[in-house]
């Protein structure tokens, strides 16, 4: 996966490793969950819109850019709290990817098809390092993930030389993410 636009080598920077037993268990668990909601037969559609899942921790300074409106992929903005669990799962199971602030929204990755995308915004709360539990799970589910730490100056734990992202910046990161993940997609 990518962290702040640099590839992360597992076991060298954040001590994430790939465990074959966990991979087999998690993939079986996902299939079992999906079957219980009658979604195991759906096929991933690369042109399907992504879901931008609202989250109370998404700061106004990124929310106000409306970055999802003219993004390089189509986004559907969604407040999952307004829907039943079955409706949430149905929406996620046909999505091309998920985008949100790290947190509960990414529990839904269990219902995505393999090769779907995760666009994870990390907003610093204690330090400016990504929270990697979602990307660790994503590797076992054969998803494509990017964790982007946003720590602009003027925010808590901000970096002095980092500007708040503009719509263009978010679109550039998305394009990079899509282009960088294409070779891996073609190998699947």
mmCIF file of N, CA, C and O in Angstrom, residues 148-186:
data_model
loop_
_atom_site.group_PDB
_atom_site.id
_atom_site.type_symbol
_atom_site.label_atom_id
_atom_site.label_comp_id
_atom_site.label_asym_id
_atom_site.label_seq_id
_atom_site.Cartn_x
_atom_site.Cartn_y
_atom_site.Cartn_z
ATOM 1 N N UNK A 148 -3.602 8.003 3.677
ATOM 2 C CA UNK A 148 -3.032 9.336 3.466
ATOM 3 C C UNK A 148 -3.113 10.110 4.770
ATOM 4 O O UNK A 148 -4.200 10.447 5.225
ATOM 5 N N UNK A 149 -1.968 10.394 5.368
ATOM 6 C CA UNK A 149 -1.929 11.189 6.585
ATOM 7 C C UNK A 149 -2.003 12.664 6.238
ATOM 8 O O UNK A 149 -1.192 13.164 5.461
ATOM 9 N N UNK A 150 -2.974 13.331 6.817
ATOM 10 C CA UNK A 150 -3.166 14.765 6.606
ATOM 11 C C UNK A 150 -2.880 15.485 7.910
ATOM 12 O O UNK A 150 -3.620 15.339 8.880
ATOM 13 N N UNK A 151 -1.809 16.234 7.926
ATOM 14 C CA UNK A 151 -1.380 16.922 9.146
ATOM 15 C C UNK A 151 -0.942 18.338 8.815
ATOM 16 O O UNK A 151 0.212 18.715 9.055
ATOM 17 N N UNK A 152 -1.807 19.152 8.216
ATOM 18 C CA UNK A 152 -1.377 20.494 7.807
ATOM 19 C C UNK A 152 -1.116 21.413 8.991
ATOM 20 O O UNK A 152 -1.698 21.242 10.059
ATOM 21 N N UNK A 153 -0.242 22.367 8.740
ATOM 22 C CA UNK A 153 0.052 23.333 9.802
ATOM 23 C C UNK A 153 -1.243 24.051 10.184
ATOM 24 O O UNK A 153 -2.169 24.161 9.387
ATOM 25 N N UNK A 154 -1.298 24.489 11.409
ATOM 26 C CA UNK A 154 -2.486 25.170 11.901
ATOM 27 C C UNK A 154 -3.521 24.206 12.472
ATOM 28 O O UNK A 154 -4.543 24.621 12.990
ATOM 29 N N UNK A 155 -3.263 22.901 12.358
ATOM 30 C CA UNK A 155 -4.152 21.899 12.952
ATOM 31 C C UNK A 155 -3.386 21.206 14.074
ATOM 32 O O UNK A 155 -2.157 21.273 14.128
ATOM 33 N N UNK A 156 -4.108 20.540 14.946
ATOM 34 C CA UNK A 156 -3.450 19.826 16.025
ATOM 35 C C UNK A 156 -2.495 18.794 15.431
ATOM 36 O O UNK A 156 -2.852 18.068 14.508
ATOM 37 N N UNK A 157 -1.274 18.753 15.927
ATOM 38 C CA UNK A 157 -0.217 17.848 15.478
ATOM 39 C C UNK A 157 0.212 18.129 14.035
ATOM 40 O O UNK A 157 0.778 17.280 13.370
ATOM 41 N N UNK A 158 -0.071 19.311 13.518
ATOM 42 C CA UNK A 158 0.263 19.648 12.138
ATOM 43 C C UNK A 158 1.756 19.762 11.895
ATOM 44 O O UNK A 158 2.533 20.062 12.791
ATOM 45 N N UNK A 159 2.147 19.522 10.655
ATOM 46 C CA UNK A 159 3.536 19.677 10.229
ATOM 47 C C UNK A 159 3.691 21.085 9.677
ATOM 48 O O UNK A 159 2.865 21.549 8.887
ATOM 49 N N UNK A 160 4.752 21.750 10.047
ATOM 50 C CA UNK A 160 4.911 23.175 9.743
ATOM 51 C C UNK A 160 4.950 23.485 8.251
ATOM 52 O O UNK A 160 4.553 24.562 7.836
ATOM 53 N N UNK A 161 5.386 22.559 7.414
ATOM 54 C CA UNK A 161 5.505 22.845 5.982
ATOM 55 C C UNK A 161 4.368 22.251 5.155
ATOM 56 O O UNK A 161 4.379 22.327 3.936
ATOM 57 N N UNK A 162 3.382 21.653 5.812
ATOM 58 C CA UNK A 162 2.300 21.004 5.069
ATOM 59 C C UNK A 162 1.081 21.917 4.986
ATOM 60 O O UNK A 162 0.583 22.406 5.988
ATOM 61 N N UNK A 163 0.625 22.129 3.753
ATOM 62 C CA UNK A 163 -0.573 22.941 3.513
ATOM 63 C C UNK A 163 -1.822 22.068 3.603
ATOM 64 O O UNK A 163 -1.759 20.855 3.399
ATOM 65 N N UNK A 164 -2.949 22.699 3.861
ATOM 66 C CA UNK A 164 -4.216 21.965 3.809
ATOM 67 C C UNK A 164 -4.473 21.582 2.359
ATOM 68 O O UNK A 164 -4.235 22.369 1.447
ATOM 69 N N UNK A 165 -4.941 20.368 2.123
ATOM 70 C CA UNK A 165 -5.130 19.928 0.732
ATOM 71 C C UNK A 165 -6.280 20.661 0.051
ATOM 72 O O UNK A 165 -7.303 20.953 0.659
ATOM 73 N N UNK A 166 -6.068 20.948 -1.213
ATOM 74 C CA UNK A 166 -7.112 21.539 -2.040
ATOM 75 C C UNK A 166 -7.820 20.416 -2.786
ATOM 76 O O UNK A 166 -7.368 19.267 -2.765
ATOM 77 N N UNK A 167 -8.883 20.760 -3.468
ATOM 78 C CA UNK A 167 -9.572 19.772 -4.300
ATOM 79 C C UNK A 167 -8.596 19.176 -5.305
ATOM 80 O O UNK A 167 -8.563 17.966 -5.518
ATOM 81 N N UNK A 168 -7.780 20.023 -5.921
ATOM 82 C CA UNK A 168 -6.802 19.554 -6.907
ATOM 83 C C UNK A 168 -5.806 18.580 -6.278
ATOM 84 O O UNK A 168 -5.442 17.569 -6.884
ATOM 85 N N UNK A 169 -5.383 18.852 -5.046
ATOM 86 C CA UNK A 169 -4.450 17.959 -4.365
ATOM 87 C C UNK A 169 -5.080 16.587 -4.159
ATOM 88 O O UNK A 169 -4.455 15.552 -4.421
ATOM 89 N N UNK A 170 -6.326 16.560 -3.676
ATOM 90 C CA UNK A 170 -7.003 15.278 -3.450
ATOM 91 C C UNK A 170 -7.148 14.527 -4.766
ATOM 92 O O UNK A 170 -6.901 13.319 -4.842
ATOM 93 N N UNK A 171 -7.502 15.230 -5.844
ATOM 94 C CA UNK A 171 -7.644 14.585 -7.151
ATOM 95 C C UNK A 171 -6.306 14.039 -7.645
ATOM 96 O O UNK A 171 -6.249 12.957 -8.233
ATOM 97 N N UNK A 172 -5.222 14.769 -7.400
ATOM 98 C CA UNK A 172 -3.893 14.308 -7.795
ATOM 99 C C UNK A 172 -3.524 13.030 -7.048
ATOM 100 O O UNK A 172 -3.006 12.081 -7.649
ATOM 101 N N UNK A 173 -3.804 12.985 -5.753
ATOM 102 C CA UNK A 173 -3.523 11.780 -4.970
ATOM 103 C C UNK A 173 -4.355 10.611 -5.490
ATOM 104 O O UNK A 173 -3.854 9.498 -5.656
ATOM 105 N N UNK A 174 -5.631 10.857 -5.779
ATOM 106 C CA UNK A 174 -6.490 9.800 -6.322
ATOM 107 C C UNK A 174 -5.966 9.280 -7.654
ATOM 108 O O UNK A 174 -5.926 8.067 -7.881
ATOM 109 N N UNK A 175 -5.565 10.179 -8.546
ATOM 110 C CA UNK A 175 -5.032 9.760 -9.851
ATOM 111 C C UNK A 175 -3.759 8.935 -9.666
ATOM 112 O O UNK A 175 -3.568 7.908 -10.322
ATOM 113 N N UNK A 176 -2.880 9.410 -8.788
ATOM 114 C CA UNK A 176 -1.657 8.664 -8.510
ATOM 115 C C UNK A 176 -2.003 7.262 -8.007
ATOM 116 O O UNK A 176 -1.443 6.267 -8.465
ATOM 117 N N UNK A 177 -2.913 7.189 -7.069
ATOM 118 C CA UNK A 177 -3.345 5.921 -6.482
ATOM 119 C C UNK A 177 -3.884 4.985 -7.555
ATOM 120 O O UNK A 177 -3.501 3.814 -7.634
ATOM 121 N N UNK A 178 -4.744 5.478 -8.419
ATOM 122 C CA UNK A 178 -5.322 4.657 -9.485
ATOM 123 C C UNK A 178 -4.249 4.181 -10.458
ATOM 124 O O UNK A 178 -4.207 3.006 -10.834
ATOM 125 N N UNK A 179 -3.365 5.084 -10.856
ATOM 126 C CA UNK A 179 -2.298 4.720 -11.795
ATOM 127 C C UNK A 179 -1.296 3.750 -11.166
ATOM 128 O O UNK A 179 -0.845 2.806 -11.817
ATOM 129 N N UNK A 180 -0.935 3.984 -9.917
ATOM 130 C CA UNK A 180 0.054 3.125 -9.251
ATOM 131 C C UNK A 180 -0.490 1.724 -9.005
ATOM 132 O O UNK A 180 0.265 0.754 -8.987
ATOM 133 N N UNK A 181 -1.786 1.599 -8.824
ATOM 134 C CA UNK A 181 -2.365 0.283 -8.534
ATOM 135 C C UNK A 181 -2.704 -0.511 -9.788
ATOM 136 O O UNK A 181 -2.964 -1.706 -9.714
ATOM 137 N N UNK A 182 -2.673 0.109 -10.945
ATOM 138 C CA UNK A 182 -3.070 -0.575 -12.185
ATOM 139 C C UNK A 182 -2.213 -1.800 -12.515
ATOM 140 O O UNK A 182 -2.757 -2.838 -12.873
ATOM 141 N N UNK A 183 -0.882 -1.748 -12.401
ATOM 142 C CA UNK A 183 -0.097 -2.955 -12.711
ATOM 143 C C UNK A 183 -0.481 -4.147 -11.834
ATOM 144 O O UNK A 183 -0.573 -5.276 -12.321
ATOM 145 N N UNK A 184 -0.734 -3.898 -10.557
ATOM 146 C CA UNK A 184 -1.133 -5.001 -9.661
ATOM 147 C C UNK A 184 -2.501 -5.555 -10.055
ATOM 148 O O UNK A 184 -2.723 -6.750 -9.991
ATOM 149 N N UNK A 185 -3.402 -4.683 -10.469
ATOM 150 C CA UNK A 185 -4.741 -5.123 -10.899
ATOM 151 C C UNK A 185 -4.648 -6.032 -12.119
ATOM 152 O O UNK A 185 -5.377 -6.997 -12.240
ATOM 153 N N UNK A 186 -3.766 -5.689 -13.041
ATOM 154 C CA UNK A 186 -3.640 -6.457 -14.272
ATOM 155 C C UNK A 186 -3.079 -7.850 -14.004
ATOM 156 O O UNK A 186 -3.304 -8.763 -14.781
#
